[in-house]
CSV table of C-alpha atoms in Angstrom, one decimal:
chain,number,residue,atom,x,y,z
J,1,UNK,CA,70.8,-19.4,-31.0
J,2,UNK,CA,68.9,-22.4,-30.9
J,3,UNK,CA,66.5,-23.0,-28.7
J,4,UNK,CA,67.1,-26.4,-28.1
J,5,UNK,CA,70.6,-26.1,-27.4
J,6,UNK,CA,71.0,-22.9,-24.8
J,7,UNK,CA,73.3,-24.1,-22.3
J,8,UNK,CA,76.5,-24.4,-24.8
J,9,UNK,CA,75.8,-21.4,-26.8
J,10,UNK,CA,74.8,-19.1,-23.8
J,11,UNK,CA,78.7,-20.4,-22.4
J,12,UNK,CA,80.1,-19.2,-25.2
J,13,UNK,CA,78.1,-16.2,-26.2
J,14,UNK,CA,79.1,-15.2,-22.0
J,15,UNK,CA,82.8,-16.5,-22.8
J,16,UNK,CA,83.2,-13.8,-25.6
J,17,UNK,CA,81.1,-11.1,-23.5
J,18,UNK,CA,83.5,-11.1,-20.8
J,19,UNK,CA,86.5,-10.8,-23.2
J,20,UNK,CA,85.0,-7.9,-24.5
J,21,UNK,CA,84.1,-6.5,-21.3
J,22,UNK,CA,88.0,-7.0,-20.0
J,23,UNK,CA,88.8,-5.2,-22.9
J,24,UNK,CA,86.4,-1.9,-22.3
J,25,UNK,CA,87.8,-1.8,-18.2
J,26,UNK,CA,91.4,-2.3,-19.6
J,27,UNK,CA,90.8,0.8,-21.7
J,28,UNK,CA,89.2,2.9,-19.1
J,29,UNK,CA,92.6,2.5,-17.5
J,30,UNK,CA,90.6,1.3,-14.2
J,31,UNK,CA,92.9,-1.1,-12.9
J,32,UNK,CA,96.1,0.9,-13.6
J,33,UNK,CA,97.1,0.8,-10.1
J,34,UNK,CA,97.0,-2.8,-10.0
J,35,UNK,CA,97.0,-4.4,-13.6
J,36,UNK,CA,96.9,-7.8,-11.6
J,37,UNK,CA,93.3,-7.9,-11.2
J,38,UNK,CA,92.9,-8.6,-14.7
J,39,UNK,CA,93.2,-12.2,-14.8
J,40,UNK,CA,90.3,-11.9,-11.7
J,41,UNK,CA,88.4,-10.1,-14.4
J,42,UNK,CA,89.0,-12.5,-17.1
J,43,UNK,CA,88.0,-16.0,-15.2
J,44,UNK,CA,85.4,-15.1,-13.0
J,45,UNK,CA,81.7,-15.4,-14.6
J,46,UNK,CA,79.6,-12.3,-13.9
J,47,UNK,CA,76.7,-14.1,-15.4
J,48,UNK,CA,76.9,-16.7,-12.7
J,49,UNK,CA,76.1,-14.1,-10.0
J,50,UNK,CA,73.0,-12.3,-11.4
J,51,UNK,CA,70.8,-14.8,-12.5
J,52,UNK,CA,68.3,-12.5,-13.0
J,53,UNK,CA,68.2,-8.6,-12.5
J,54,UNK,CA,66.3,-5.6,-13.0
J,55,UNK,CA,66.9,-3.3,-16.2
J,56,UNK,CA,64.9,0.3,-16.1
J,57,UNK,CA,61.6,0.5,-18.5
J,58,UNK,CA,59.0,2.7,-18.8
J,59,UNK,CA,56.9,2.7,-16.0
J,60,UNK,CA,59.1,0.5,-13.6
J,61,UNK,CA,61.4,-2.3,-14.0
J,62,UNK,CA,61.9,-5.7,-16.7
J,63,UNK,CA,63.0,-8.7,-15.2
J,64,UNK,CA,65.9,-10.6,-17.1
J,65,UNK,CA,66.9,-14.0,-16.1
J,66,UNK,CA,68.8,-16.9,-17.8
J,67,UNK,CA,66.3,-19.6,-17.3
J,68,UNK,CA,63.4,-18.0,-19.8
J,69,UNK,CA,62.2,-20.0,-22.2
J,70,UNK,CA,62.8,-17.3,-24.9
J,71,UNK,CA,66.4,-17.7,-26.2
J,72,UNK,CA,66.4,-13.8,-27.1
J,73,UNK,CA,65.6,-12.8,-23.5
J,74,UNK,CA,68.3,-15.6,-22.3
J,75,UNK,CA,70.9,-13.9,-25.1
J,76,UNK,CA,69.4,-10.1,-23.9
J,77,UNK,CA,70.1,-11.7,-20.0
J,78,UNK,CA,74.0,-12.7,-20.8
J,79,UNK,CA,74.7,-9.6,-22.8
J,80,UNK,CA,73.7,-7.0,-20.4
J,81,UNK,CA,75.5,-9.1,-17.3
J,82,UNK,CA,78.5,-8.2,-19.0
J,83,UNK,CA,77.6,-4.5,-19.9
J,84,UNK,CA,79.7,-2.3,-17.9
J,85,UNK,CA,76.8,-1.2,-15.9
J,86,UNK,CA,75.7,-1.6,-12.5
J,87,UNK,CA,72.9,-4.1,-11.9
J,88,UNK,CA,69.6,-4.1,-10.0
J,89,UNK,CA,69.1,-7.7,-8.6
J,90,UNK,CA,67.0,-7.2,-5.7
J,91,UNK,CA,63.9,-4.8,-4.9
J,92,UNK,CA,62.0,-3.9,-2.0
J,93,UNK,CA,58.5,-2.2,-2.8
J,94,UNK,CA,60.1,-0.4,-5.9
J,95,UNK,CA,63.1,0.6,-4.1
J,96,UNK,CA,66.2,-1.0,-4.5
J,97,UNK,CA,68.3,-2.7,-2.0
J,98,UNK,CA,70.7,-4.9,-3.8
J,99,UNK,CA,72.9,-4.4,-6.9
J,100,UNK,CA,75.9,-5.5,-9.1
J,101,UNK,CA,78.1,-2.4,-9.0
J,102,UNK,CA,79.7,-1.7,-12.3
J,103,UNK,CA,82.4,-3.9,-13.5
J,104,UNK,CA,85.2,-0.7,-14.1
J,105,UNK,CA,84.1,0.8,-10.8
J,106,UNK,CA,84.8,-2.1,-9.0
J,107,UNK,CA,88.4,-2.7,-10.7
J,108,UNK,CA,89.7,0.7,-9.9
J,109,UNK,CA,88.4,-0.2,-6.4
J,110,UNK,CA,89.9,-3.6,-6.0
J,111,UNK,CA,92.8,-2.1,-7.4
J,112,UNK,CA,93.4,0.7,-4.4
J,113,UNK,CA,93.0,-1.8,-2.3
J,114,UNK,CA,96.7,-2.3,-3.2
J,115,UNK,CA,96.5,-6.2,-1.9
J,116,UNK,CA,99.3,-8.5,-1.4
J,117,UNK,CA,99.5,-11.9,-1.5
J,118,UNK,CA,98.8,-13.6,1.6
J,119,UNK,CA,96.3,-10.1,2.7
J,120,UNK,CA,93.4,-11.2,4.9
J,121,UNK,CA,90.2,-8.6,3.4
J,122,UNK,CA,86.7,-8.7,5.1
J,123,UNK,CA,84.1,-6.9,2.2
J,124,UNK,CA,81.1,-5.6,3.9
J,125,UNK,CA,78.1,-5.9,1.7
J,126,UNK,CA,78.0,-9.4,-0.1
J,127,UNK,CA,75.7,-7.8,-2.7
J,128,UNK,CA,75.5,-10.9,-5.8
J,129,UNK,CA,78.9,-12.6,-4.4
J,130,UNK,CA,80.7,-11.6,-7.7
J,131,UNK,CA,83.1,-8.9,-5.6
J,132,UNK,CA,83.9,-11.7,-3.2
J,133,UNK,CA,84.7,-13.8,-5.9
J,134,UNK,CA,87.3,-11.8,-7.3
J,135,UNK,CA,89.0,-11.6,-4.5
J,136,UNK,CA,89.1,-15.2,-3.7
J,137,UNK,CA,90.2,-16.0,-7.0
J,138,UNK,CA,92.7,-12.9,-6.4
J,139,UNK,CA,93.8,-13.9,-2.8
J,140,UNK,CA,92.5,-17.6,-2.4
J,141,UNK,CA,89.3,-18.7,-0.4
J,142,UNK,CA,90.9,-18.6,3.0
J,143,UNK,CA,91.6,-15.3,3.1
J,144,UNK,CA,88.0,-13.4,1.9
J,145,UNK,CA,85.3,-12.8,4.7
J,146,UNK,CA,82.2,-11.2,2.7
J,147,UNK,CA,79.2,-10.0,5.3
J,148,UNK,CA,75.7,-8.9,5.1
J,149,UNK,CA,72.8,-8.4,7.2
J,150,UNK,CA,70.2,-9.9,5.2
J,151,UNK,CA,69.9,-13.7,5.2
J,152,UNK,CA,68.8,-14.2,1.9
J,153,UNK,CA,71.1,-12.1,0.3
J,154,UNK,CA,74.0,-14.1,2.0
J,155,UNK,CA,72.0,-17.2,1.1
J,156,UNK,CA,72.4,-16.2,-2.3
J,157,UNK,CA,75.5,-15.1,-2.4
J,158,UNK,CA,76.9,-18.4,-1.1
J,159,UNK,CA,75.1,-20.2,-3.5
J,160,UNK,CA,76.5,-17.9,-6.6
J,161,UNK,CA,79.9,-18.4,-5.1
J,162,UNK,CA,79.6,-22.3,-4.9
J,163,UNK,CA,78.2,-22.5,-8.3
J,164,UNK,CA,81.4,-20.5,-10.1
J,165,UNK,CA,83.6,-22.6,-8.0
J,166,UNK,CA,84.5,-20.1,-5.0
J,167,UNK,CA,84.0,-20.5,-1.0
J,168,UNK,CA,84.8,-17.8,0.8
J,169,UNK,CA,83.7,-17.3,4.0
J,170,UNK,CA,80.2,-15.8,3.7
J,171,UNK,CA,78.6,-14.0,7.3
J,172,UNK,CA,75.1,-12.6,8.4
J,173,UNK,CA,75.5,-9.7,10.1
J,174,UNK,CA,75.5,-6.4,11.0
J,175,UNK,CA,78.6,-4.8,8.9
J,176,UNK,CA,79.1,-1.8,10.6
J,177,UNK,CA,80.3,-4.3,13.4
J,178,UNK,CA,82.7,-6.2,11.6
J,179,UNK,CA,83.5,-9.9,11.7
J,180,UNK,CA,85.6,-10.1,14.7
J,181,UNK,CA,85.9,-13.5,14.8
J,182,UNK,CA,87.5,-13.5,11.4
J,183,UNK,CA,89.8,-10.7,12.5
J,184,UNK,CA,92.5,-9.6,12.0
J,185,UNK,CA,92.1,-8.1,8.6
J,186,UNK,CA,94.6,-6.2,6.4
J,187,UNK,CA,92.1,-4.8,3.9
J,188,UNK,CA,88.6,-4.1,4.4
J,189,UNK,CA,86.1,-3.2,1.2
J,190,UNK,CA,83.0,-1.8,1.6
J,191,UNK,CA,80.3,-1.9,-1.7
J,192,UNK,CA,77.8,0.6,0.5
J,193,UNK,CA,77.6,3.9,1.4
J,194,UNK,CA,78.5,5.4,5.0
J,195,UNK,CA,78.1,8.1,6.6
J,196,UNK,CA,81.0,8.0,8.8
J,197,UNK,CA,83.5,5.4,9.7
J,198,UNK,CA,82.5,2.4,12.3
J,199,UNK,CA,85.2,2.1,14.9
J,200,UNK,CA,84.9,-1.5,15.2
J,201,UNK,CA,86.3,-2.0,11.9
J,202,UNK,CA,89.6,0.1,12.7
J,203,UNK,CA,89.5,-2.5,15.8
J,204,UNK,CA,89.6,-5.4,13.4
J,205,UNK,CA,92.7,-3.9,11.2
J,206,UNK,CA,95.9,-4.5,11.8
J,207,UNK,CA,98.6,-1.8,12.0
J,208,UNK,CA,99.4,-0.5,8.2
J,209,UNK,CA,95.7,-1.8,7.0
J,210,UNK,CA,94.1,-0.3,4.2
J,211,UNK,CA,90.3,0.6,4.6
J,212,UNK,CA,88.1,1.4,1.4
J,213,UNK,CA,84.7,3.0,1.4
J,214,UNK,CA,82.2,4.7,-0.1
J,215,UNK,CA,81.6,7.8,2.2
J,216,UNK,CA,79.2,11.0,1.1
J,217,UNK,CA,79.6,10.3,-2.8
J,218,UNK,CA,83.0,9.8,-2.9
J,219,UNK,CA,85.6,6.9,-2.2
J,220,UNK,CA,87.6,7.5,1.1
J,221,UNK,CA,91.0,5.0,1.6
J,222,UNK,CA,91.6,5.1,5.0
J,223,UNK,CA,95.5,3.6,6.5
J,224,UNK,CA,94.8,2.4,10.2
J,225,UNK,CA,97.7,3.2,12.1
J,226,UNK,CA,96.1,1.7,15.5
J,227,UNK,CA,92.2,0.5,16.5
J,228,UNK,CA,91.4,3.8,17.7
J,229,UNK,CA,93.3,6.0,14.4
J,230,UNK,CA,92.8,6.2,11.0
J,231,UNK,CA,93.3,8.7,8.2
J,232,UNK,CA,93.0,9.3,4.5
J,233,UNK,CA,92.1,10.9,1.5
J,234,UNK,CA,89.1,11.0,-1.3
J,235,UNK,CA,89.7,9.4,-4.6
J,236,UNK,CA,88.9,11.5,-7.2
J,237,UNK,CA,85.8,9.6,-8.5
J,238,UNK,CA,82.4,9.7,-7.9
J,239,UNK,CA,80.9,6.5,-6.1
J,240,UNK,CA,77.1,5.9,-5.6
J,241,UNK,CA,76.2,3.0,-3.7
J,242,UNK,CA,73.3,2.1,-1.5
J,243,UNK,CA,73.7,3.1,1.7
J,244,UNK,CA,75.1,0.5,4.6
J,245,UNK,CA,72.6,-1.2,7.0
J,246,UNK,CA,72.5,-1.8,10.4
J,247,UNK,CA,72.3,-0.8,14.3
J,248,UNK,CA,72.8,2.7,15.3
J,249,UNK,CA,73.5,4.2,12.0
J,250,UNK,CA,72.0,7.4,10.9
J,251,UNK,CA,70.0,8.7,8.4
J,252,UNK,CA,71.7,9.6,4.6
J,253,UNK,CA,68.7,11.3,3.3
J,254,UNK,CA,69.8,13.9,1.0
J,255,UNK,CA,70.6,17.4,2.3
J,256,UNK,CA,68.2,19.6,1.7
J,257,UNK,CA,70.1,22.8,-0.4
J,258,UNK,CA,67.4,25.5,-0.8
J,259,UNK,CA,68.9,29.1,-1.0
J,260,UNK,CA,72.1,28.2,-2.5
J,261,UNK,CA,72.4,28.8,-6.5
J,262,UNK,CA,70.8,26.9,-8.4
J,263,UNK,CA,74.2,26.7,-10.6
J,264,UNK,CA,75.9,24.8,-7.4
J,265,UNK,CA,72.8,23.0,-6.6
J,266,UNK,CA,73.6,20.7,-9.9
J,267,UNK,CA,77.2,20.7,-8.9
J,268,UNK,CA,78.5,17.2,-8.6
J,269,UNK,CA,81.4,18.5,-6.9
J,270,UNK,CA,79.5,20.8,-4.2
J,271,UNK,CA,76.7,17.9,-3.9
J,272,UNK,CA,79.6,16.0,-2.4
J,273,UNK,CA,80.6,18.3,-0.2
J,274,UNK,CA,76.8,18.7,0.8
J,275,UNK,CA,77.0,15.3,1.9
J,276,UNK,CA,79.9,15.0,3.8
J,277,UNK,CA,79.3,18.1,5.6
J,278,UNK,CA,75.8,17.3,6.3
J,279,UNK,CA,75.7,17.2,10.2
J,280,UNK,CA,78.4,19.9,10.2
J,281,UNK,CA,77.2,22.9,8.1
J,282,UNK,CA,74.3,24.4,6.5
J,283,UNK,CA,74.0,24.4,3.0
J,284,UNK,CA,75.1,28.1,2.6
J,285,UNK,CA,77.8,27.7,4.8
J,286,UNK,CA,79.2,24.9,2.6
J,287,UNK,CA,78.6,26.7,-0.7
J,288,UNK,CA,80.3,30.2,0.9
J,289,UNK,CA,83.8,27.4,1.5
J,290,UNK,CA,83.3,26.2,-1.4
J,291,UNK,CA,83.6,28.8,-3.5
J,292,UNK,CA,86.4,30.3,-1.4
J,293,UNK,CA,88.2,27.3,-1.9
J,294,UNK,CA,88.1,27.3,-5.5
J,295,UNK,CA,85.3,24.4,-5.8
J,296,UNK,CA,87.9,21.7,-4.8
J,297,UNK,CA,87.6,18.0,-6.3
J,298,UNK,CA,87.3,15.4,-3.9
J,299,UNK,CA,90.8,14.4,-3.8
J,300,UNK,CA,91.6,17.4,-1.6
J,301,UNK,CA,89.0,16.2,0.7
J,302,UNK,CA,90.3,13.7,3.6
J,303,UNK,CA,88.7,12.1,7.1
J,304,UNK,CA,90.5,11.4,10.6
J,305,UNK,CA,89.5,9.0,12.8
J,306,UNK,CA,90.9,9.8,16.2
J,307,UNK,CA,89.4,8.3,19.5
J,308,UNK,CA,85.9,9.1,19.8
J,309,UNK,CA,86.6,11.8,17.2
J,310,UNK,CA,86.3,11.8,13.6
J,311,UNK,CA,86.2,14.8,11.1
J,312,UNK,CA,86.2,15.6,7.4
J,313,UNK,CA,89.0,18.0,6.1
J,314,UNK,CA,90.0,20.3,3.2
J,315,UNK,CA,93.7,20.0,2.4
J,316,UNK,CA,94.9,19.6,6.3
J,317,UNK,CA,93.8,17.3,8.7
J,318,UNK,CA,94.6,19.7,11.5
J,319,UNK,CA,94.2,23.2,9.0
J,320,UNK,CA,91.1,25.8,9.4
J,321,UNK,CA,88.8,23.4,7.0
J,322,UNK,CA,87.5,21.0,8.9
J,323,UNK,CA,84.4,19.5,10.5
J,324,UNK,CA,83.1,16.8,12.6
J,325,UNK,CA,81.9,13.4,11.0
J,326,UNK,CA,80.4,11.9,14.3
């Protein structure tokens, strides 16, 4: 690469990356669901969206970013924005509070969104802007609300967007309240963690919506059948996001799990359950269900949203399993 001449070599060097990258997600089979959001995948420039970001060394963190003036750290920059990893690209006194989730987690995610054309989605957590680019180029600009409640993550996320081409409508705020203004929506996203489900998005949905969230460390997809009702199942994968922000939302430290085998302590499967049950059992209690049941895979996990009432299940919303979320 010469040094001289970065801007047309790093375009095609990013050009090939993403080809290649559209060729590892196709593989994985993430999109299966919806082979559609290939073509998203394929014209959308990740690089665009993390102009710089955060890769783990020892001792901390190195910063990439596409404007050094070493052409190996510009070529190092490109090829690990289209590694399908996620991304650190913002940090908070060592701890990170903004990231570019991984490229096949995201398409099996878009993908159970199970869009149509003409669906109105509101994503909460605007992250880089690169999720809310997909779906514009998806769904068209019009109908993509992306929110956050820091301004200059928004600010940044508008001007990643601009640059690749996209305007969406971009909001500061407080997800776990929604955008009513842009309401009604027939999808909603969410790229962060919860710990239980805010009502005012099931108040922004229209009858028949599809919600999807990371909840405990799993993926809940939620069908709204009114504001005040919801219910759905687990995916079967495992989702790790940073937790949502905002008023009146509780604490998602992790549970502590002392006195229950160490064997199920390390248990991805029972650490979910941990999670989700947090409020509602003690770690022994989980691990004694848990066992009984066979150490069940998320899948046969679900939530209900009823009212003022909302409660995680095993197998049957209304069966002997169950426990309240909020």
């Amino acid at each position: 690469m010469g040094a001289h001449a970065p801007d047309r070599d790093l375009t095609e060097l990013a050009a090939s990356a993403r080809a290649a990258l559209v060729r590892e997600i196709d593989a994985s089979g993430a999109w299966a669901a919806d082979p559609e959001w290939r073509e998203a995948f394929e014209a959308v420039p990740r690089h665009l969206f993390v102009p710089y970001y955060y890769v783990g060394v020892l001792g901390g963190y190195e910063r990439l970013w596409g404007e050094s003036p070493d052409p190996r750290t510009r070529e190092k920059w490109v090829r690990g924005a289209y590694a399908d990893a996620p991304l650190a690209t913002r940090l908070r006194d060592g701890e990170l509070v903004s990231s570019s989730s991984q490229p096949s987690l995201m398409a099996m995610m878009l993908a159970e969104l199970r869009v149509r054309d003409g669906d109105r989605v509101l994503e909460i957590g605007a992250g880089t802007g690169y999720n809310a680019a997909l779906l514009a180029h998806r769904l068209g600009d019009d109908h993509v609300t992306t929110v956050d409640l820091e301004p200059e993550i928004t600010e940044a996320a508008r001007r990643h967007l601009a640059t690749a081409g996209y305007h969406p409508v971009v909001v500061t705020g407080d997800g776990a309240r929604g955008v009513p203004e842009r309401a009604p929506f027939d999808r909603i996203i969410a790229t962060c963690t919860l710990a239980s489900v805010p009502t005012a998005w099931l108040a922004q949905c229209r009858p028949g919506a599809r919600v999807l969230s990371p909840l405990a460390t799993g993926l809940i997809a939620l069908t709204v059948r009114d504001a005040g009702h919801a219910e759905g199942r687990f995916l079967h994968t495992p989702a790790y996001f940073v937790p949502l922000r905002g008023a009146g939302l509780r604490n998602q430290e992790p549970v502590d799990p002392s006195g229950v085998p160490r064997r199920a302590r390390e248990d991805d499967l029972f650490r979910f359950l941990l999670a989700l049950s947090r409020d509602s059992l003690e770690p022994r209690q989980a691990h004694a269900l848990w066992e009984r049941e066979g150490r069940p895979g998320r899948e046969r996990y679900g939530v209900t949203v009823s009212g003022d009432r909302e409660w995680a299940w095993l197998d049957d919303p209304e069966g002997p399993c169950a426990w309240p979320l909020r």
